[in-house]
Amino acid sequence: MLQDVQLTYRYLPRSEARIVARTSALPLAKVYGVATFYKAFSLTPRGEKILRACSGTACHIRGAPLILNELKTRLKINPGETTADMKFSLESVNCVGACALAPVVMVDDVAHGGLTVTACAGW
């Protein structure tokens, strides 16, 4: 149920968490426990596109810090934030499991690898 709510709203609104708790006969604290345990869930509104910049070892060695800085500059937000127009959310993640493509940025669920600073211009 939480995944369905997340897909609909791009985050878990408080009102919907209460409905999930009531519908599943669980205490609201349990629902929030699950929602805060898994990074896939957000309790704050997220952008239409979620950019996840990998900061794992392979990506780091191949320039991930430069990519992340470029995204921060272009979007004018820091990791964990969403642009004012609600178009983009930026996250820095430990690993996306695509080391052969390093450096990698996931745009929603699509991996973009072998990135350079100029390749980020379209985002």
mmCIF file of N, CA and C in Angstrom:
data_model
loop_
_atom_site.group_PDB
_atom_site.id
_atom_site.type_symbol
_atom_site.label_atom_id
_atom_site.label_comp_id
_atom_site.label_asym_id
_atom_site.label_seq_id
_atom_site.Cartn_x
_atom_site.Cartn_y
_atom_site.Cartn_z
ATOM 1 N N MET A 1 0.819 -1.188 0.000
ATOM 2 C CA MET A 1 0.000 0.000 0.000
ATOM 3 C C MET A 1 0.864 1.253 0.000
ATOM 4 N N LEU A 2 1.942 1.236 0.766
ATOM 5 C CA LEU A 2 2.813 2.407 0.817
ATOM 6 C C LEU A 2 3.445 2.691 -0.546
ATOM 7 N N GLN A 3 3.799 1.638 -1.255
ATOM 8 C CA GLN A 3 4.374 1.823 -2.586
ATOM 9 C C GLN A 3 3.357 2.454 -3.539
ATOM 10 N N ASP A 4 2.107 2.045 -3.442
ATOM 11 C CA ASP A 4 1.065 2.634 -4.283
ATOM 12 C C ASP A 4 0.879 4.116 -3.968
ATOM 13 N N VAL A 5 0.878 4.452 -2.696
ATOM 14 C CA VAL A 5 0.747 5.855 -2.294
ATOM 15 C C VAL A 5 1.945 6.650 -2.818
ATOM 16 N N GLN A 6 3.137 6.104 -2.652
ATOM 17 C CA GLN A 6 4.358 6.772 -3.119
ATOM 18 C C GLN A 6 4.303 7.015 -4.627
ATOM 19 N N LEU A 7 3.829 6.040 -5.386
ATOM 20 C CA LEU A 7 3.716 6.209 -6.832
ATOM 21 C C LEU A 7 2.724 7.302 -7.202
ATOM 22 N N THR A 8 1.650 7.375 -6.473
ATOM 23 C CA THR A 8 0.604 8.360 -6.775
ATOM 24 C C THR A 8 1.047 9.782 -6.454
ATOM 25 N N TYR A 9 1.622 9.987 -5.272
ATOM 26 C CA TYR A 9 1.935 11.336 -4.793
ATOM 27 C C TYR A 9 3.408 11.723 -4.901
ATOM 28 N N ARG A 10 4.288 10.755 -5.188
ATOM 29 C CA ARG A 10 5.739 10.919 -5.189
ATOM 30 C C ARG A 10 6.299 11.138 -3.790
ATOM 31 N N TYR A 11 5.479 10.940 -2.787
ATOM 32 C CA TYR A 11 5.896 10.924 -1.386
ATOM 33 C C TYR A 11 4.729 10.359 -0.579
ATOM 34 N N LEU A 12 4.906 10.226 0.737
ATOM 35 C CA LEU A 12 3.850 9.681 1.590
ATOM 36 C C LEU A 12 3.226 10.793 2.433
ATOM 37 N N PRO A 13 2.117 11.356 1.952
ATOM 38 C CA PRO A 13 1.463 12.397 2.747
ATOM 39 C C PRO A 13 0.950 11.837 4.072
ATOM 40 N N ARG A 14 0.946 12.668 5.081
ATOM 41 C CA ARG A 14 0.503 12.272 6.420
ATOM 42 C C ARG A 14 -0.917 11.689 6.377
ATOM 43 N N SER A 15 -1.797 12.336 5.621
ATOM 44 C CA SER A 15 -3.186 11.871 5.552
ATOM 45 C C SER A 15 -3.279 10.461 4.971
ATOM 46 N N GLU A 16 -2.452 10.169 3.984
ATOM 47 C CA GLU A 16 -2.468 8.841 3.371
ATOM 48 C C GLU A 16 -1.856 7.797 4.297
ATOM 49 N N ALA A 17 -0.852 8.169 5.071
ATOM 50 C CA ALA A 17 -0.259 7.240 6.039
ATOM 51 C C ALA A 17 -1.305 6.829 7.073
ATOM 52 N N ARG A 18 -2.138 7.785 7.467
ATOM 53 C CA ARG A 18 -3.218 7.457 8.416
ATOM 54 C C ARG A 18 -4.204 6.472 7.796
ATOM 55 N N ILE A 19 -4.531 6.665 6.531
ATOM 56 C CA ILE A 19 -5.463 5.754 5.852
ATOM 57 C C ILE A 19 -4.856 4.360 5.755
ATOM 58 N N VAL A 20 -3.566 4.282 5.413
ATOM 59 C CA VAL A 20 -2.892 2.982 5.332
ATOM 60 C C VAL A 20 -2.928 2.303 6.700
ATOM 61 N N ALA A 21 -2.652 3.042 7.748
ATOM 62 C CA ALA A 21 -2.668 2.470 9.103
ATOM 63 C C ALA A 21 -4.054 1.940 9.448
ATOM 64 N N ARG A 22 -5.061 2.748 9.184
ATOM 65 C CA ARG A 22 -6.433 2.346 9.505
ATOM 66 C C ARG A 22 -6.857 1.128 8.671
ATOM 67 N N THR A 23 -6.560 1.157 7.369
ATOM 68 C CA THR A 23 -6.948 0.068 6.469
ATOM 69 C C THR A 23 -6.252 -1.242 6.813
ATOM 70 N N SER A 24 -4.993 -1.154 7.211
ATOM 71 C CA SER A 24 -4.233 -2.367 7.515
ATOM 72 C C SER A 24 -4.306 -2.764 8.988
ATOM 73 N N ALA A 25 -5.038 -2.005 9.776
ATOM 74 C CA ALA A 25 -5.194 -2.270 11.209
ATOM 75 C C ALA A 25 -3.847 -2.287 11.931
ATOM 76 N N LEU A 26 -2.978 -1.370 11.527
ATOM 77 C CA LEU A 26 -1.669 -1.232 12.168
ATOM 78 C C LEU A 26 -1.592 0.118 12.867
ATOM 79 N N PRO A 27 -0.812 0.200 13.921
ATOM 80 C CA PRO A 27 -0.599 1.510 14.540
ATOM 81 C C PRO A 27 0.127 2.427 13.550
ATOM 82 N N LEU A 28 -0.199 3.695 13.596
ATOM 83 C CA LEU A 28 0.436 4.667 12.709
ATOM 84 C C LEU A 28 1.956 4.654 12.883
ATOM 85 N N ALA A 29 2.405 4.408 14.094
ATOM 86 C CA ALA A 29 3.848 4.344 14.351
ATOM 87 C C ALA A 29 4.519 3.235 13.546
ATOM 88 N N LYS A 30 3.837 2.112 13.363
ATOM 89 C CA LYS A 30 4.392 1.003 12.556
ATOM 90 C C LYS A 30 4.512 1.417 11.094
ATOM 91 N N VAL A 31 3.477 2.099 10.591
ATOM 92 C CA VAL A 31 3.497 2.560 9.198
ATOM 93 C C VAL A 31 4.668 3.521 9.005
ATOM 94 N N TYR A 32 4.831 4.465 9.939
ATOM 95 C CA TYR A 32 5.949 5.400 9.850
ATOM 96 C C TYR A 32 7.285 4.694 10.046
ATOM 97 N N GLY A 33 7.300 3.649 10.841
ATOM 98 C CA GLY A 33 8.524 2.869 11.016
ATOM 99 C C GLY A 33 9.007 2.277 9.706
ATOM 100 N N VAL A 34 8.093 1.723 8.938
ATOM 101 C CA VAL A 34 8.438 1.166 7.627
ATOM 102 C C VAL A 34 8.843 2.292 6.675
ATOM 103 N N ALA A 35 8.058 3.371 6.675
ATOM 104 C CA ALA A 35 8.305 4.483 5.750
ATOM 105 C C ALA A 35 9.653 5.157 5.999
ATOM 106 N N THR A 36 10.095 5.195 7.243
ATOM 107 C CA THR A 36 11.378 5.836 7.538
ATOM 108 C C THR A 36 12.553 4.865 7.465
ATOM 109 N N PHE A 37 12.277 3.572 7.505
ATOM 110 C CA PHE A 37 13.348 2.576 7.417
ATOM 111 C C PHE A 37 13.873 2.449 5.984
ATOM 112 N N TYR A 38 12.971 2.426 5.011
ATOM 113 C CA TYR A 38 13.352 2.217 3.614
ATOM 114 C C TYR A 38 13.562 3.548 2.909
ATOM 115 N N LYS A 39 14.734 3.683 2.278
ATOM 116 C CA LYS A 39 15.067 4.934 1.581
ATOM 117 C C LYS A 39 14.176 5.180 0.372
ATOM 118 N N ALA A 40 13.480 4.177 -0.103
ATOM 119 C CA ALA A 40 12.609 4.350 -1.269
ATOM 120 C C ALA A 40 11.427 5.253 -0.955
ATOM 121 N N PHE A 41 11.114 5.381 0.332
ATOM 122 C CA PHE A 41 9.971 6.205 0.729
ATOM 123 C C PHE A 41 10.440 7.588 1.160
ATOM 124 N N SER A 42 9.603 8.566 0.890
ATOM 125 C CA SER A 42 9.895 9.935 1.298
ATOM 126 C C SER A 42 8.683 10.505 2.011
ATOM 127 N N LEU A 43 8.929 11.240 3.075
ATOM 128 C CA LEU A 43 7.848 11.894 3.806
ATOM 129 C C LEU A 43 7.676 13.344 3.372
ATOM 130 N N THR A 44 8.528 13.775 2.446
ATOM 131 C CA THR A 44 8.407 15.127 1.903
ATOM 132 C C THR A 44 8.214 15.038 0.386
ATOM 133 N N PRO A 45 7.534 16.014 -0.209
ATOM 134 C CA PRO A 45 7.297 15.978 -1.658
ATOM 135 C C PRO A 45 8.600 15.903 -2.444
ATOM 136 N N ARG A 46 8.570 15.127 -3.520
ATOM 137 C CA ARG A 46 9.730 14.953 -4.387
ATOM 138 C C ARG A 46 9.389 15.426 -5.787
ATOM 139 N N GLY A 47 10.427 15.688 -6.546
ATOM 140 C CA GLY A 47 10.258 16.179 -7.906
ATOM 141 C C GLY A 47 9.743 15.122 -8.862
ATOM 142 N N GLU A 48 9.354 15.596 -10.041
ATOM 143 C CA GLU A 48 8.870 14.687 -11.085
ATOM 144 C C GLU A 48 9.957 13.700 -11.491
ATOM 145 N N LYS A 49 11.193 14.155 -11.505
ATOM 146 C CA LYS A 49 12.340 13.303 -11.819
ATOM 147 C C LYS A 49 13.248 13.265 -10.598
ATOM 148 N N ILE A 50 13.704 12.059 -10.269
ATOM 149 C CA ILE A 50 14.624 11.902 -9.143
ATOM 150 C C ILE A 50 15.986 11.514 -9.699
ATOM 151 N N LEU A 51 16.975 12.354 -9.421
ATOM 152 C CA LEU A 51 18.340 12.104 -9.863
ATOM 153 C C LEU A 51 19.122 11.549 -8.684
ATOM 154 N N ARG A 52 19.637 10.326 -8.857
ATOM 155 C CA ARG A 52 20.432 9.688 -7.808
ATOM 156 C C ARG A 52 21.870 9.576 -8.303
ATOM 157 N N ALA A 53 22.738 10.388 -7.746
ATOM 158 C CA ALA A 53 24.145 10.383 -8.137
ATOM 159 C C ALA A 53 24.887 9.368 -7.276
ATOM 160 N N CYS A 54 25.505 8.407 -7.925
ATOM 161 C CA CYS A 54 26.244 7.377 -7.212
ATOM 162 C C CYS A 54 27.547 7.946 -6.677
ATOM 163 N N SER A 55 27.848 7.619 -5.431
ATOM 164 C CA SER A 55 29.108 8.053 -4.827
ATOM 165 C C SER A 55 29.933 6.861 -4.362
ATOM 166 N N GLY A 56 29.641 5.694 -4.939
ATOM 167 C CA GLY A 56 30.401 4.494 -4.599
ATOM 168 C C GLY A 56 31.847 4.612 -5.058
ATOM 169 N N THR A 57 32.660 3.671 -4.667
ATOM 170 C CA THR A 57 34.097 3.743 -4.937
ATOM 171 C C THR A 57 34.410 3.896 -6.421
ATOM 172 N N ALA A 58 33.859 3.048 -7.278
ATOM 173 C CA ALA A 58 34.160 3.120 -8.715
ATOM 174 C C ALA A 58 33.725 4.468 -9.289
ATOM 175 N N CYS A 59 32.547 4.930 -8.903
ATOM 176 C CA CYS A 59 32.056 6.222 -9.398
ATOM 177 C C CYS A 59 32.913 7.366 -8.866
ATOM 178 N N HIS A 60 33.258 7.276 -7.594
ATOM 179 C CA HIS A 60 34.074 8.331 -6.976
ATOM 180 C C HIS A 60 35.407 8.480 -7.705
ATOM 181 N N ILE A 61 36.055 7.354 -7.967
ATOM 182 C CA ILE A 61 37.358 7.373 -8.645
ATOM 183 C C ILE A 61 37.243 7.948 -10.049
ATOM 184 N N ARG A 62 36.098 7.734 -10.679
ATOM 185 C CA ARG A 62 35.915 8.175 -12.067
ATOM 186 C C ARG A 62 35.206 9.527 -12.193
ATOM 187 N N GLY A 63 35.161 10.295 -11.114
ATOM 188 C CA GLY A 63 34.688 11.668 -11.226
ATOM 189 C C GLY A 63 33.311 11.988 -10.687
ATOM 190 N N ALA A 64 32.721 11.101 -9.903
ATOM 191 C CA ALA A 64 31.384 11.355 -9.367
ATOM 192 C C ALA A 64 31.266 12.663 -8.583
ATOM 193 N N PRO A 65 32.281 13.053 -7.785
ATOM 194 C CA PRO A 65 32.136 14.333 -7.068
ATOM 195 C C PRO A 65 31.949 15.523 -8.016
ATOM 196 N N LEU A 66 32.618 15.488 -9.169
ATOM 197 C CA LEU A 66 32.453 16.566 -10.153
ATOM 198 C C LEU A 66 31.053 16.563 -10.742
ATOM 199 N N ILE A 67 30.533 15.373 -11.001
ATOM 200 C CA ILE A 67 29.172 15.231 -11.550
ATOM 201 C C ILE A 67 28.161 15.765 -10.539
ATOM 202 N N LEU A 68 28.308 15.366 -9.281
ATOM 203 C CA LEU A 68 27.380 15.821 -8.252
ATOM 204 C C LEU A 68 27.435 17.342 -8.104
ATOM 205 N N ASN A 69 28.635 17.899 -8.108
ATOM 206 C CA ASN A 69 28.764 19.358 -8.007
ATOM 207 C C ASN A 69 28.096 20.059 -9.185
ATOM 208 N N GLU A 70 28.240 19.503 -10.370
ATOM 209 C CA GLU A 70 27.604 20.094 -11.553
ATOM 210 C C GLU A 70 26.081 20.051 -11.434
ATOM 211 N N LEU A 71 25.549 18.934 -10.970
ATOM 212 C CA LEU A 71 24.101 18.827 -10.784
ATOM 213 C C LEU A 71 23.618 19.814 -9.724
ATOM 214 N N LYS A 72 24.356 19.938 -8.638
ATOM 215 C CA LYS A 72 23.989 20.891 -7.591
ATOM 216 C C LYS A 72 23.971 22.317 -8.140
ATOM 217 N N THR A 73 24.975 22.647 -8.935
ATOM 218 C CA THR A 73 25.066 23.995 -9.511
ATOM 219 C C THR A 73 23.940 24.256 -10.496
ATOM 220 N N ARG A 74 23.712 23.326 -11.400
ATOM 221 C CA ARG A 74 22.676 23.518 -12.426
ATOM 222 C C ARG A 74 21.270 23.561 -11.830
ATOM 223 N N LEU A 75 21.024 22.691 -10.852
ATOM 224 C CA LEU A 75 19.683 22.618 -10.262
ATOM 225 C C LEU A 75 19.485 23.616 -9.120
ATOM 226 N N LYS A 76 20.596 24.136 -8.597
ATOM 227 C CA LYS A 76 20.568 25.072 -7.460
ATOM 228 C C LYS A 76 19.940 24.441 -6.215
ATOM 229 N N ILE A 77 20.262 23.167 -6.004
ATOM 230 C CA ILE A 77 19.816 22.447 -4.812
ATOM 231 C C ILE A 77 20.946 21.542 -4.338
ATOM 232 N N ASN A 78 20.831 21.091 -3.103
ATOM 233 C CA ASN A 78 21.766 20.131 -2.529
ATOM 234 C C ASN A 78 21.106 18.757 -2.483
ATOM 235 N N PRO A 79 21.900 17.696 -2.317
ATOM 236 C CA PRO A 79 21.299 16.376 -2.163
ATOM 237 C C PRO A 79 20.265 16.378 -1.040
ATOM 238 N N GLY A 80 19.140 15.733 -1.290
ATOM 239 C CA GLY A 80 18.050 15.687 -0.326
ATOM 240 C C GLY A 80 17.030 16.787 -0.551
ATOM 241 N N GLU A 81 17.268 17.648 -1.540
ATOM 242 C CA GLU A 81 16.359 18.757 -1.813
ATOM 243 C C GLU A 81 15.659 18.589 -3.160
ATOM 244 N N THR A 82 14.621 19.389 -3.348
ATOM 245 C CA THR A 82 13.826 19.388 -4.572
ATOM 246 C C THR A 82 13.779 20.811 -5.107
ATOM 247 N N THR A 83 13.845 20.940 -6.434
ATOM 248 C CA THR A 83 13.779 22.272 -7.022
ATOM 249 C C THR A 83 12.436 22.916 -6.717
ATOM 250 N N ALA A 84 12.411 24.239 -6.708
ATOM 251 C CA ALA A 84 11.200 24.988 -6.372
ATOM 252 C C ALA A 84 10.042 24.667 -7.314
ATOM 253 N N ASP A 85 10.355 24.359 -8.568
ATOM 254 C CA ASP A 85 9.300 24.040 -9.536
ATOM 255 C C ASP A 85 8.845 22.576 -9.464
ATOM 256 N N MET A 86 9.412 21.830 -8.515
ATOM 257 C CA MET A 86 9.055 20.418 -8.288
ATOM 258 C C MET A 86 9.399 19.522 -9.477
ATOM 259 N N LYS A 87 10.335 19.936 -10.301
ATOM 260 C CA LYS A 87 10.737 19.129 -11.461
ATOM 261 C C LYS A 87 11.769 18.067 -11.083
ATOM 262 N N PHE A 88 12.726 18.411 -10.200
ATOM 263 C CA PHE A 88 13.824 17.508 -9.886
ATOM 264 C C PHE A 88 14.074 17.410 -8.387
ATOM 265 N N SER A 89 14.406 16.197 -7.957
ATOM 266 C CA SER A 89 14.943 15.958 -6.620
ATOM 267 C C SER A 89 16.323 15.360 -6.826
ATOM 268 N N LEU A 90 17.260 15.739 -5.987
ATOM 269 C CA LEU A 90 18.635 15.261 -6.100
ATOM 270 C C LEU A 90 18.999 14.452 -4.869
ATOM 271 N N GLU A 91 19.594 13.290 -5.109
ATOM 272 C CA GLU A 91 20.043 12.436 -4.022
ATOM 273 C C GLU A 91 21.459 11.962 -4.309
ATOM 274 N N SER A 92 22.237 11.802 -3.273
ATOM 275 C CA SER A 92 23.543 11.175 -3.380
ATOM 276 C C SER A 92 23.401 9.814 -2.719
ATOM 277 N N VAL A 93 23.711 8.754 -3.461
ATOM 278 C CA VAL A 93 23.532 7.399 -2.934
ATOM 279 C C VAL A 93 24.868 6.665 -2.916
ATOM 280 N N ASN A 94 24.981 5.695 -2.028
ATOM 281 C CA ASN A 94 26.242 4.973 -1.855
ATOM 282 C C ASN A 94 26.621 4.103 -3.046
ATOM 283 N N CYS A 95 25.661 3.463 -3.677
ATOM 284 C CA CYS A 95 25.961 2.587 -4.809
ATOM 285 C C CYS A 95 24.670 2.276 -5.547
ATOM 286 N N VAL A 96 24.743 2.254 -6.873
ATOM 287 C CA VAL A 96 23.572 1.866 -7.658
ATOM 288 C C VAL A 96 23.782 0.511 -8.322
ATOM 289 N N GLY A 97 24.945 -0.103 -8.072
ATOM 290 C CA GLY A 97 25.202 -1.449 -8.594
ATOM 291 C C GLY A 97 25.521 -1.485 -10.076
ATOM 292 N N ALA A 98 26.057 -0.391 -10.605
ATOM 293 C CA ALA A 98 26.409 -0.345 -12.024
ATOM 294 C C ALA A 98 27.848 0.149 -12.171
ATOM 295 N N CYS A 99 28.741 -0.451 -11.428
ATOM 296 C CA CYS A 99 30.133 0.006 -11.354
ATOM 297 C C CYS A 99 30.831 0.030 -12.711
ATOM 298 N N ALA A 100 30.484 -0.873 -13.596
ATOM 299 C CA ALA A 100 31.115 -0.904 -14.916
ATOM 300 C C ALA A 100 30.769 0.331 -15.738
ATOM 301 N N LEU A 101 29.696 1.015 -15.377
ATOM 302 C CA LEU A 101 29.266 2.215 -16.101
ATOM 303 C C LEU A 101 29.734 3.510 -15.454
ATOM 304 N N ALA A 102 30.503 3.412 -14.390
ATOM 305 C CA ALA A 102 30.876 4.580 -13.582
ATOM 306 C C ALA A 102 31.476 5.715 -14.417
ATOM 307 N N PRO A 103 31.201 6.946 -14.009
ATOM 308 C CA PRO A 103 30.263 7.385 -12.979
ATOM 309 C C PRO A 103 28.825 7.321 -13.487
ATOM 310 N N VAL A 104 27.915 7.046 -12.559
ATOM 311 C CA VAL A 104 26.517 6.792 -12.911
ATOM 312 C C VAL A 104 25.593 7.742 -12.164
ATOM 313 N N VAL A 105 24.568 8.208 -12.887
ATOM 314 C CA VAL A 105 23.453 8.924 -12.279
ATOM 315 C C VAL A 105 22.187 8.200 -12.729
ATOM 316 N N MET A 106 21.378 7.842 -11.772
ATOM 317 C CA MET A 106 20.079 7.244 -12.084
ATOM 318 C C MET A 106 19.081 8.385 -12.252
ATOM 319 N N VAL A 107 18.368 8.378 -13.364
ATOM 320 C CA VAL A 107 17.271 9.324 -13.561
ATOM 321 C C VAL A 107 16.019 8.480 -13.452
ATOM 322 N N ASP A 108 15.309 8.658 -12.358
ATOM 323 C CA ASP A 108 14.240 7.750 -11.962
ATOM 324 C C ASP A 108 14.841 6.351 -11.885
ATOM 325 N N ASP A 109 14.451 5.429 -12.730
ATOM 326 C CA ASP A 109 14.983 4.069 -12.646
ATOM 327 C C ASP A 109 15.902 3.717 -13.808
ATOM 328 N N VAL A 110 16.384 4.713 -14.533
ATOM 329 C CA VAL A 110 17.240 4.483 -15.695
ATOM 330 C C VAL A 110 18.659 4.943 -15.379
ATOM 331 N N ALA A 111 19.624 4.037 -15.575
ATOM 332 C CA ALA A 111 21.024 4.353 -15.303
ATOM 333 C C ALA A 111 21.647 5.058 -16.500
ATOM 334 N N HIS A 112 22.343 6.154 -16.199
ATOM 335 C CA HIS A 112 23.103 6.884 -17.209
ATOM 336 C C HIS A 112 24.554 6.820 -16.775
ATOM 337 N N GLY A 113 25.362 6.088 -17.544
ATOM 338 C CA GLY A 113 26.736 5.853 -17.141
ATOM 339 C C GLY A 113 27.747 6.511 -18.040
ATOM 340 N N GLY A 114 29.004 6.459 -17.606
ATOM 341 C CA GLY A 114 30.106 7.056 -18.348
ATOM 342 C C GLY A 114 29.939 8.556 -18.486
ATOM 343 N N LEU A 115 29.363 9.176 -17.461
ATOM 344 C CA LEU A 115 29.030 10.592 -17.539
ATOM 345 C C LEU A 115 30.245 11.497 -17.435
ATOM 346 N N THR A 116 30.089 12.648 -18.034
ATOM 347 C CA THR A 116 31.037 13.733 -17.874
ATOM 348 C C THR A 116 30.253 14.939 -17.387
ATOM 349 N N VAL A 117 30.941 15.955 -16.960
ATOM 350 C CA VAL A 117 30.261 17.162 -16.467
ATOM 351 C C VAL A 117 29.382 17.751 -17.573
ATOM 352 N N THR A 118 29.865 17.773 -18.797
ATOM 353 C CA THR A 118 29.072 18.351 -19.896
ATOM 354 C C THR A 118 27.865 17.494 -20.254
ATOM 355 N N ALA A 119 27.920 16.200 -19.982
ATOM 356 C CA ALA A 119 26.780 15.324 -20.273
ATOM 357 C C ALA A 119 25.594 15.635 -19.385
ATOM 358 N N CYS A 120 25.827 16.283 -18.263
ATOM 359 C CA CYS A 120 24.743 16.625 -17.330
ATOM 360 C C CYS A 120 23.997 17.876 -17.763
ATOM 361 N N ALA A 121 24.442 18.523 -18.815
ATOM 362 C CA ALA A 121 23.850 19.800 -19.233
ATOM 363 C C ALA A 121 22.368 19.684 -19.574
ATOM 364 N N GLY A 122 21.946 18.526 -20.043
ATOM 365 C CA GLY A 122 20.556 18.360 -20.437
ATOM 366 C C GLY A 122 19.593 18.154 -19.282
ATOM 367 N N TRP A 123 20.120 18.026 -18.078
ATOM 368 C CA TRP A 123 19.243 17.776 -16.938
ATOM 369 C C TRP A 123 18.971 19.055 -16.282
#
